[in-house]
């Protein structure tokens, strides 16, 4: 059963706690160590970027709800409305048809799986937020060529001077998504429980 209220509050509280601690560290370390640059901490957006900060909080809350998209719930309704809006934007305003098709394909995967299947897996918790590491690369790399092979594209990408900056720009959003996701799994009793214990509980509930 979905615990909508617990999950969104859990994601918000967990990320707020992390953000405050990380912000204090980001401000204190350069004071204690003169050689440390002001922007040394890549896990949160800079204070001068309020929209990015708001975005990170929103991502933490949404990823705190995401795993329950595989069952009829408030979380599912929220995400499919968000995905619908994104698809409209991709098709109508940006004319990015391939990206829209891939997004639609991805949107079908959760409802094709059983509840607490791959959406509640620890590996998914690690991998799914990594989309925020790839989006800045995909959006910022100026030399995508549809006629090139994947190997050629990959080799050219490695030589891209802005690659480290693109990856770093996505880290705050990855961290926010990871924390929200981990909070959900923790509240569901999955994060720190072994696979064997999960199977035993599943059999007991049958």
Tab-separated table of C-alpha atoms in Angstrom:
chain	number	residue	atom	x	y	z
A	1	UNK	CA	0.000	0.000	0.000
A	2	UNK	CA	1.271	3.467	-0.875
A	3	UNK	CA	2.258	5.786	1.986
A	4	UNK	CA	2.019	9.032	0.054
A	5	UNK	CA	2.189	11.457	2.978
A	6	UNK	CA	5.022	9.634	4.734
A	7	UNK	CA	7.085	9.407	1.564
A	8	UNK	CA	6.911	13.018	0.439
A	9	UNK	CA	7.515	14.300	3.958
A	10	UNK	CA	10.345	11.802	4.395
A	11	UNK	CA	12.031	12.923	1.184
A	12	UNK	CA	11.668	16.580	2.132
A	13	UNK	CA	12.975	16.140	5.677
A	14	UNK	CA	15.884	13.931	4.635
A	15	UNK	CA	17.045	16.292	1.908
A	16	UNK	CA	16.528	19.375	4.078
A	17	UNK	CA	18.754	17.832	6.743
A	18	UNK	CA	21.408	16.963	4.182
A	19	UNK	CA	21.203	20.391	2.552
A	20	UNK	CA	21.658	22.267	5.830
A	21	UNK	CA	24.640	20.144	6.883
A	22	UNK	CA	26.219	20.369	3.436
A	23	UNK	CA	25.646	24.134	3.279
A	24	UNK	CA	27.281	24.654	6.676
A	25	UNK	CA	30.253	22.584	5.524
A	26	UNK	CA	30.433	24.484	2.227
A	27	UNK	CA	30.607	27.807	4.077
A	28	UNK	CA	32.831	26.709	6.952
A	29	UNK	CA	35.598	24.862	5.118
A	30	UNK	CA	36.854	27.877	3.076
A	31	UNK	CA	36.937	29.893	6.313
A	32	UNK	CA	39.048	27.264	8.048
A	33	UNK	CA	41.236	26.575	5.023
A	34	UNK	CA	42.167	29.626	2.973
A	35	UNK	CA	43.319	27.561	0.010
A	36	UNK	CA	39.913	25.913	-0.432
A	37	UNK	CA	37.758	27.564	-3.154
A	38	UNK	CA	34.298	28.833	-2.240
A	39	UNK	CA	32.580	26.404	-4.619
A	40	UNK	CA	34.439	23.295	-3.443
A	41	UNK	CA	31.269	21.375	-2.513
A	42	UNK	CA	29.532	19.937	-5.622
A	43	UNK	CA	26.750	18.127	-3.740
A	44	UNK	CA	24.459	21.161	-3.465
A	45	UNK	CA	23.814	24.083	-5.828
A	46	UNK	CA	25.515	27.397	-5.052
A	47	UNK	CA	23.575	29.783	-2.825
A	48	UNK	CA	23.414	32.267	-5.702
A	49	UNK	CA	21.316	29.786	-7.726
A	50	UNK	CA	17.930	29.696	-5.939
A	51	UNK	CA	16.119	28.031	-8.846
A	52	UNK	CA	18.562	25.132	-8.763
A	53	UNK	CA	18.087	24.819	-5.007
A	54	UNK	CA	14.308	24.723	-5.421
A	55	UNK	CA	14.769	22.173	-8.195
A	56	UNK	CA	16.831	19.928	-5.929
A	57	UNK	CA	14.188	20.026	-3.213
A	58	UNK	CA	11.493	19.211	-5.782
A	59	UNK	CA	13.543	16.303	-7.128
A	60	UNK	CA	14.100	14.924	-3.626
A	61	UNK	CA	10.356	14.972	-2.951
A	62	UNK	CA	9.468	13.480	-6.345
A	63	UNK	CA	12.048	10.716	-6.061
A	64	UNK	CA	10.737	10.047	-2.583
A	65	UNK	CA	7.424	9.253	-4.283
A	66	UNK	CA	8.697	7.645	-7.484
A	67	UNK	CA	9.010	3.954	-6.456
A	68	UNK	CA	5.239	3.714	-5.885
A	69	UNK	CA	4.566	4.609	-9.515
A	70	UNK	CA	4.213	0.849	-10.103
A	71	UNK	CA	0.886	0.770	-8.233
A	72	UNK	CA	-2.313	2.803	-8.478
A	73	UNK	CA	-1.585	5.653	-6.096
A	74	UNK	CA	-1.290	9.413	-5.758
A	75	UNK	CA	2.377	9.052	-6.680
A	76	UNK	CA	1.447	7.371	-9.948
A	77	UNK	CA	-1.055	10.113	-10.802
A	78	UNK	CA	1.513	12.830	-10.120
A	79	UNK	CA	4.234	11.244	-12.212
A	80	UNK	CA	2.095	10.417	-15.210
A	81	UNK	CA	0.776	13.968	-15.265
A	82	UNK	CA	4.340	15.264	-15.129
A	83	UNK	CA	5.415	12.870	-17.888
A	84	UNK	CA	2.437	13.918	-20.008
A	85	UNK	CA	3.392	17.587	-19.710
A	86	UNK	CA	7.019	16.783	-20.545
A	87	UNK	CA	5.917	14.847	-23.613
A	88	UNK	CA	3.762	17.736	-24.805
A	89	UNK	CA	6.689	20.121	-24.375
A	90	UNK	CA	9.056	17.786	-26.224
A	91	UNK	CA	6.674	17.274	-29.145
A	92	UNK	CA	4.915	20.617	-29.552
A	93	UNK	CA	7.493	23.162	-28.448
A	94	UNK	CA	10.887	21.492	-28.864
A	95	UNK	CA	10.105	19.040	-31.692
A	96	UNK	CA	12.271	16.408	-29.998
A	97	UNK	CA	10.421	13.342	-31.223
A	98	UNK	CA	13.044	10.739	-30.371
A	99	UNK	CA	13.320	11.982	-26.797
A	100	UNK	CA	9.528	12.002	-26.507
A	101	UNK	CA	9.321	8.416	-27.741
A	102	UNK	CA	11.989	7.272	-25.293
A	103	UNK	CA	10.231	9.054	-22.441
A	104	UNK	CA	6.947	7.393	-23.361
A	105	UNK	CA	8.638	3.995	-23.527
A	106	UNK	CA	10.178	4.504	-20.114
A	107	UNK	CA	6.827	5.623	-18.690
A	108	UNK	CA	5.302	2.245	-19.555
A	109	UNK	CA	7.900	0.172	-17.717
A	110	UNK	CA	6.709	0.631	-14.101
A	111	UNK	CA	3.104	-0.389	-14.802
A	112	UNK	CA	4.355	-3.524	-16.566
A	113	UNK	CA	6.169	-4.725	-13.451
A	114	UNK	CA	4.911	-6.062	-10.156
A	115	UNK	CA	4.613	-3.843	-7.098
A	116	UNK	CA	7.895	-3.457	-5.243
A	117	UNK	CA	9.727	-4.901	-8.198
A	118	UNK	CA	12.543	-3.061	-9.959
A	119	UNK	CA	11.276	0.349	-8.845
A	120	UNK	CA	12.026	-0.683	-5.257
A	121	UNK	CA	15.461	-2.151	-6.022
A	122	UNK	CA	18.591	-0.721	-4.435
A	123	UNK	CA	20.351	-0.811	-7.797
A	124	UNK	CA	17.608	1.372	-9.294
A	125	UNK	CA	18.089	3.788	-6.402
A	126	UNK	CA	21.703	4.226	-7.539
A	127	UNK	CA	21.198	4.190	-11.304
A	128	UNK	CA	17.967	6.092	-11.954
A	129	UNK	CA	19.100	9.458	-10.514
A	130	UNK	CA	22.127	9.268	-12.819
A	131	UNK	CA	19.873	10.645	-15.548
A	132	UNK	CA	20.729	14.022	-14.022
A	133	UNK	CA	24.395	13.383	-14.801
A	134	UNK	CA	23.693	12.579	-18.450
A	135	UNK	CA	21.178	15.327	-19.236
A	136	UNK	CA	23.732	18.188	-18.972
A	137	UNK	CA	26.068	16.230	-21.247
A	138	UNK	CA	23.335	15.486	-23.765
A	139	UNK	CA	22.086	19.066	-23.726
A	140	UNK	CA	25.470	20.767	-23.694
A	141	UNK	CA	27.647	18.703	-26.011
A	142	UNK	CA	27.644	20.679	-29.275
A	143	UNK	CA	28.853	18.030	-31.713
A	144	UNK	CA	26.248	15.263	-31.718
A	145	UNK	CA	26.174	13.821	-35.223
A	146	UNK	CA	23.423	11.404	-36.178
A	147	UNK	CA	25.591	9.776	-38.816
A	148	UNK	CA	28.477	8.926	-36.499
A	149	UNK	CA	28.926	5.586	-34.815
A	150	UNK	CA	28.526	5.264	-31.075
A	151	UNK	CA	32.240	4.546	-30.672
A	152	UNK	CA	33.170	7.691	-32.599
A	153	UNK	CA	30.755	9.782	-30.550
A	154	UNK	CA	32.113	8.373	-27.303
A	155	UNK	CA	35.725	9.033	-28.285
A	156	UNK	CA	34.898	12.599	-29.291
A	157	UNK	CA	32.971	13.141	-26.071
A	158	UNK	CA	35.970	12.126	-23.982
A	159	UNK	CA	37.930	14.982	-25.546
A	160	UNK	CA	35.215	17.557	-24.857
A	161	UNK	CA	36.730	20.254	-22.641
A	162	UNK	CA	33.465	20.988	-20.810
A	163	UNK	CA	32.756	17.355	-19.901
A	164	UNK	CA	33.901	17.647	-16.243
A	165	UNK	CA	31.849	20.815	-15.782
A	166	UNK	CA	28.770	19.181	-17.332
A	167	UNK	CA	29.033	16.200	-14.990
A	168	UNK	CA	29.608	18.397	-11.941
A	169	UNK	CA	26.560	20.499	-12.793
A	170	UNK	CA	24.387	17.397	-12.528
A	171	UNK	CA	25.758	16.117	-9.214
A	172	UNK	CA	23.476	18.213	-6.932
A	173	UNK	CA	20.414	16.850	-8.718
A	174	UNK	CA	21.749	13.293	-8.609
A	175	UNK	CA	22.322	13.601	-4.866
A	176	UNK	CA	18.820	15.012	-4.340
A	177	UNK	CA	17.256	12.169	-6.324
A	178	UNK	CA	19.351	9.564	-4.541
A	179	UNK	CA	18.414	10.877	-1.089
A	180	UNK	CA	14.713	10.986	-1.944
A	181	UNK	CA	14.834	7.474	-3.376
A	182	UNK	CA	16.792	6.096	-0.416
A	183	UNK	CA	14.307	7.655	1.986
A	184	UNK	CA	11.439	5.868	0.261
A	185	UNK	CA	13.184	2.500	0.430
A	186	UNK	CA	14.073	3.109	4.067
A	187	UNK	CA	10.473	3.925	4.997
A	188	UNK	CA	9.358	0.777	3.174
A	189	UNK	CA	11.835	-1.265	5.213
A	190	UNK	CA	13.839	-2.261	2.143
A	191	UNK	CA	17.033	-0.219	2.263
A	192	UNK	CA	18.754	-2.036	5.115
A	193	UNK	CA	17.066	-5.408	4.819
A	194	UNK	CA	18.591	-8.369	3.027
A	195	UNK	CA	17.066	-9.945	-0.060
A	196	UNK	CA	16.406	-13.097	1.931
A	197	UNK	CA	14.389	-11.184	4.524
A	198	UNK	CA	12.438	-9.445	1.761
A	199	UNK	CA	11.529	-12.779	0.155
A	200	UNK	CA	10.465	-14.202	3.513
A	201	UNK	CA	8.202	-11.209	4.161
A	202	UNK	CA	6.729	-11.467	0.659
A	203	UNK	CA	5.906	-15.148	1.197
A	204	UNK	CA	4.373	-14.364	4.583
A	205	UNK	CA	2.081	-11.750	3.012
A	206	UNK	CA	0.833	-14.106	0.299
